[in-house]
Coordinates of C-alpha atoms and ligand atoms in Angstrom, one line a residue:
M29 CA -19.4 2.2 34.9
P30 CA -17.1 -0.8 35.4
S31 CA -15.0 -1.5 32.3
S32 CA -16.6 -4.9 32.0
E33 CA -19.9 -3.2 31.2
R34 CA -18.6 -1.2 28.3
S35 CA -20.0 -2.2 24.9
P36 CA -17.4 -2.6 22.1
S37 CA -20.0 -2.1 19.4
T38 CA -21.1 1.2 20.9
A39 CA -17.5 2.2 21.3
A40 CA -16.7 1.3 17.7
A41 CA -19.6 3.4 16.3
A42 CA -18.3 6.4 18.2
W43 CA -14.8 6.3 16.7
P44 CA -13.9 9.2 14.4
R45 CA -13.2 8.2 10.8
W46 CA -9.6 9.4 10.7
I47 CA -7.0 7.9 13.0
A48 CA -3.6 9.7 13.3
H49 CA -0.8 7.2 12.9
R50 CA 1.7 7.1 15.7
G51 CA 0.2 10.2 17.3
A52 CA 0.4 12.8 14.5
G53 CA 1.8 10.8 11.5
R54 CA 4.8 12.5 10.0
R55 CA 4.2 15.8 11.5
A56 CA 5.6 15.2 15.0
P57 CA 8.0 12.7 16.6
E58 CA 6.1 9.5 16.5
N59 CA 4.8 7.8 19.6
T60 CA 5.5 10.8 21.9
L61 CA 3.1 12.9 24.0
A62 CA 4.2 15.9 21.9
A63 CA 2.8 14.0 18.9
F64 CA -0.5 13.4 20.5
R65 CA -0.8 17.0 21.6
H66 CA 0.1 18.1 18.1
G67 CA -2.4 15.7 16.6
W68 CA -5.1 17.1 18.9
Q69 CA -4.3 20.6 17.8
L70 CA -4.6 19.5 14.2
G71 CA -8.1 18.2 15.0
Y72 CA -7.6 14.5 15.4
R73 CA -9.6 12.8 18.1
A74 CA -8.5 9.3 17.4
F75 CA -4.9 8.0 17.5
E76 CA -2.8 4.9 16.8
C77 CA 0.5 4.1 18.6
D78 CA 2.9 1.3 19.2
V79 CA 3.3 -0.2 22.7
K80 CA 6.0 -2.5 24.1
L81 CA 7.5 -3.3 27.4
S82 CA 10.7 -2.0 29.0
A83 CA 13.2 -4.4 30.4
D84 CA 11.5 -3.9 33.8
G85 CA 8.0 -4.4 32.4
E86 CA 6.8 -0.8 32.0
P87 CA 4.5 -0.4 28.9
Y88 CA 5.7 2.5 26.8
L89 CA 5.5 3.7 23.2
L90 CA 8.1 2.7 20.6
H91 CA 7.8 1.3 17.1
D92 CA 11.2 -0.3 16.5
D93 CA 13.0 -3.1 18.3
T94 CA 16.0 -0.8 18.5
L95 CA 16.5 2.7 19.8
E96 CA 18.5 4.6 17.3
R97 CA 16.0 5.6 14.7
T98 CA 13.7 7.6 17.0
T99 CA 15.7 8.2 20.2
S100 CA 19.1 9.3 21.4
G101 CA 19.7 5.8 22.6
R102 CA 21.5 2.9 20.9
G103 CA 21.0 -0.8 20.6
P104 CA 18.2 -3.2 21.4
A105 CA 15.2 -1.7 23.3
A106 CA 15.0 -5.0 25.2
A107 CA 18.1 -4.0 27.2
A108 CA 16.7 -0.8 28.5
D109 CA 14.7 -0.3 31.7
W110 CA 12.2 2.5 32.1
A111 CA 14.6 4.7 34.1
S112 CA 17.1 4.7 31.3
L113 CA 14.4 5.1 28.6
S114 CA 12.8 8.0 30.3
R115 CA 16.1 10.0 30.0
L116 CA 16.3 9.6 26.2
D117 CA 15.5 12.3 23.7
A118 CA 12.8 11.0 21.4
G119 CA 12.2 14.3 19.6
T120 CA 15.4 15.7 18.1
W121 CA 15.5 13.1 15.2
C122 CA 12.2 14.7 14.0
G123 CA 13.6 18.3 14.1
P124 CA 15.3 20.6 16.6
G125 CA 12.0 22.1 17.6
W126 CA 11.1 18.8 19.3
A127 CA 14.4 18.5 21.2
G128 CA 14.1 17.1 24.7
E129 CA 10.8 15.3 24.2
P130 CA 11.1 12.0 26.1
P131 CA 9.6 8.6 25.2
A132 CA 6.0 8.3 26.5
R133 CA 4.9 5.8 29.1
L134 CA 1.5 4.3 28.5
A135 CA 0.5 5.8 31.8
A136 CA 1.2 9.3 30.5
L137 CA -0.9 8.7 27.4
A138 CA -3.7 7.4 29.5
A139 CA -3.7 10.6 31.5
F140 CA -4.0 12.6 28.3
A141 CA -6.7 10.3 26.9
N142 CA -8.7 10.5 30.1
A143 CA -8.4 14.3 30.2
E144 CA -9.5 14.8 26.6
G145 CA -11.7 11.7 25.9
L146 CA -9.4 10.5 23.2
H147 CA -10.0 7.4 21.1
V148 CA -6.8 5.3 21.1
N149 CA -5.8 2.3 19.2
L150 CA -2.9 0.6 21.1
E151 CA -0.9 -1.6 18.7
L152 CA 0.7 -4.3 20.8
K153 CA 4.2 -4.3 19.3
P154 CA 6.1 -6.9 21.4
L155 CA 9.8 -7.2 21.4
P156 CA 10.9 -10.7 20.2
G157 CA 9.6 -13.4 22.5
Q158 CA 7.4 -11.1 24.5
A159 CA 4.0 -11.5 22.7
E160 CA 2.1 -12.9 25.7
A161 CA 3.8 -10.8 28.3
T162 CA 3.1 -7.6 26.3
G163 CA -0.6 -8.5 25.6
Q164 CA -1.2 -9.3 29.3
A165 CA 0.7 -6.3 30.7
V166 CA -0.9 -3.8 28.3
A167 CA -4.4 -5.1 29.0
D168 CA -3.8 -5.0 32.7
A169 CA -2.5 -1.4 32.4
V170 CA -5.4 -0.3 30.4
R171 CA -7.8 -1.7 33.0
R172 CA -5.9 0.2 35.7
L173 CA -5.3 3.5 33.8
W174 CA -8.3 4.2 31.6
Q175 CA -11.1 5.8 33.5
P176 CA -14.8 4.9 33.1
G177 CA -16.3 7.3 30.6
T178 CA -13.1 7.5 28.5
P179 CA -13.5 5.4 25.3
P180 CA -11.8 2.0 25.8
P181 CA -8.7 1.6 23.7
W182 CA -8.8 -0.8 20.9
L183 CA -5.9 -3.3 21.1
S184 CA -4.5 -4.5 17.8
S185 CA -1.5 -6.7 16.9
F186 CA 0.2 -8.5 14.1
Q187 CA 0.8 -11.2 16.7
P188 CA -2.2 -13.4 17.6
A189 CA -0.5 -14.6 20.8
A190 CA -0.4 -11.0 22.1
L191 CA -4.2 -10.6 21.3
A192 CA -5.0 -13.9 23.0
A193 CA -3.1 -12.9 26.1
A194 CA -4.8 -9.5 26.1
A195 CA -8.2 -11.3 25.8
A196 CA -7.4 -13.5 28.7
A197 CA -6.4 -10.5 30.9
A198 CA -9.1 -8.1 29.9
P199 CA -11.8 -9.7 27.7
E200 CA -13.9 -6.6 27.6
L201 CA -11.4 -4.6 25.7
P202 CA -12.0 -4.4 21.9
R203 CA -9.4 -6.2 19.8
A204 CA -8.4 -6.2 16.2
L205 CA -6.1 -8.5 14.2
L206 CA -3.5 -6.6 12.2
L207 CA -2.5 -8.0 8.8
D208 CA 0.2 -6.9 6.3
A209 CA -0.6 -10.0 4.1
L210 CA -3.7 -12.2 4.0
T211 CA -3.0 -15.5 5.5
P212 CA -5.1 -18.7 5.2
G213 CA -8.1 -18.6 7.6
W214 CA -7.3 -15.1 8.8
M215 CA -11.0 -14.1 9.2
D216 CA -11.7 -17.3 11.2
Q217 CA -8.6 -16.5 13.3
A218 CA -9.9 -12.9 14.0
Q219 CA -13.2 -14.4 15.1
A220 CA -11.5 -17.0 17.3
L221 CA -9.6 -14.3 19.0
G222 CA -12.9 -12.5 19.8
C223 CA -11.9 -9.5 17.7
Q224 CA -14.3 -6.7 16.8
G225 CA -12.4 -6.0 13.6
A226 CA -9.4 -6.3 11.4
V227 CA -6.8 -3.6 10.7
L228 CA -5.5 -4.3 7.2
N229 CA -2.8 -2.9 5.0
H230 CA -5.0 -0.9 2.7
R231 CA -3.5 -2.7 -0.4
L232 CA -5.2 -5.9 0.8
V233 CA -8.8 -4.5 0.8
D234 CA -11.3 -5.2 -2.0
A235 CA -15.0 -5.8 -2.2
E236 CA -14.6 -9.5 -1.4
V237 CA -12.6 -8.9 1.7
L238 CA -15.1 -6.4 2.9
R239 CA -18.0 -8.8 2.2
G240 CA -16.3 -11.5 4.3
L241 CA -15.7 -9.1 7.2
R242 CA -19.2 -7.8 7.1
A243 CA -20.6 -11.3 7.0
R244 CA -18.8 -12.0 10.3
G245 CA -19.7 -8.7 11.8
L246 CA -16.1 -7.5 11.8
A247 CA -15.1 -3.9 11.3
C248 CA -12.5 -3.0 8.6
W249 CA -9.9 -0.5 9.5
V250 CA -7.0 0.2 7.1
Y251 CA -3.4 1.6 7.4
T252 CA -1.5 3.6 6.3
V253 CA -3.3 5.7 3.7
N254 CA -1.6 9.0 2.8
E255 CA -3.0 9.7 -0.7
A256 CA -6.4 11.5 -0.9
D257 CA -7.5 9.6 -4.0
R258 CA -6.8 6.3 -2.3
A259 CA -8.7 7.3 0.8
D260 CA -11.7 8.3 -1.4
A261 CA -11.6 4.9 -3.1
L262 CA -11.5 3.1 0.3
W263 CA -14.3 5.2 1.8
A264 CA -16.4 4.4 -1.4
L265 CA -15.5 0.7 -0.9
G266 CA -16.9 0.9 2.6
V267 CA -14.0 0.7 5.0
D268 CA -14.8 1.9 8.5
R269 CA -11.7 3.8 9.6
I270 CA -8.5 5.0 8.0
I271 CA -5.1 5.3 9.8
T272 CA -3.1 8.1 8.2
D273 CA 0.1 10.0 8.5
T274 CA -1.1 13.0 6.5
L275 CA -4.8 13.1 5.7
G276 CA -7.8 13.7 7.9
P277 CA -9.4 16.7 9.8
Ligands
LIG10 O1 -1.5 -0.2 13.4 C1 -1.3 0.1 12.0 C2 0.1 0.3 11.6 O2 0.7 1.1 12.6 C3 0.9 -1.0 11.6 O3 2.2 -0.9 11.1 O4 4.6 -0.7 11.3 O5 3.3 1.4 11.2 O6 3.2 -0.1 13.2 P1 3.4 0.0 11.8
LIG11 MG1 1.7 0.8 14.5

């Protein structure tokens, strides 16, 4: 089936309720293939991760704008091309048992997603000044890399410009506006971007927010929920999906 014939609403309904943050939350080196494999072994079938571009335009997984927290590299990620990034150790910071795990290219994640039928939420996490380039490049890559029959990834971002660029490049891919604070007109903005949902900091969600999203036909996903009591309250409130470091299957 061509990707343009995929139905976002059908895809949304099929998503598991729990989404592993950055691959396997705090239990493996974030945004690496080892984390996805570990999350899979733990029983997760849906995953969030952060995607940005190397200096030579390769989409890969990294949260920060700098390399030192989660890799053996130093300095701004913007300076590094994929050849140099691919030689880094992105595992040791998480524990010696993960030593040697490299950063993950989006292409490698796609191969795993295609093989296992994973549900993946790709957070567009552009380096400064790269919102449009990142949205376009990731959307193009998803079209190229994700096979028909594999659930289409949801693209989310705190940066509307990244979502707009992704929408222009691959309008059939489901999108969600990410928010860490409610801004004036945010629901209208999500609709204008053609989003299927919003991914909200869980502290922002209440019954009124959910009513507004429902009235617009928008899904409500929340991050990052790591307390079971809080998760129970959010399920009771009616959120659709929870992104977590520690809870779930
Ligand atoms: O996508 C949800 C969440 O990952 C957003 O925040 O900083 O963990 O990427 P952050
Ligand atoms: Mg993220």
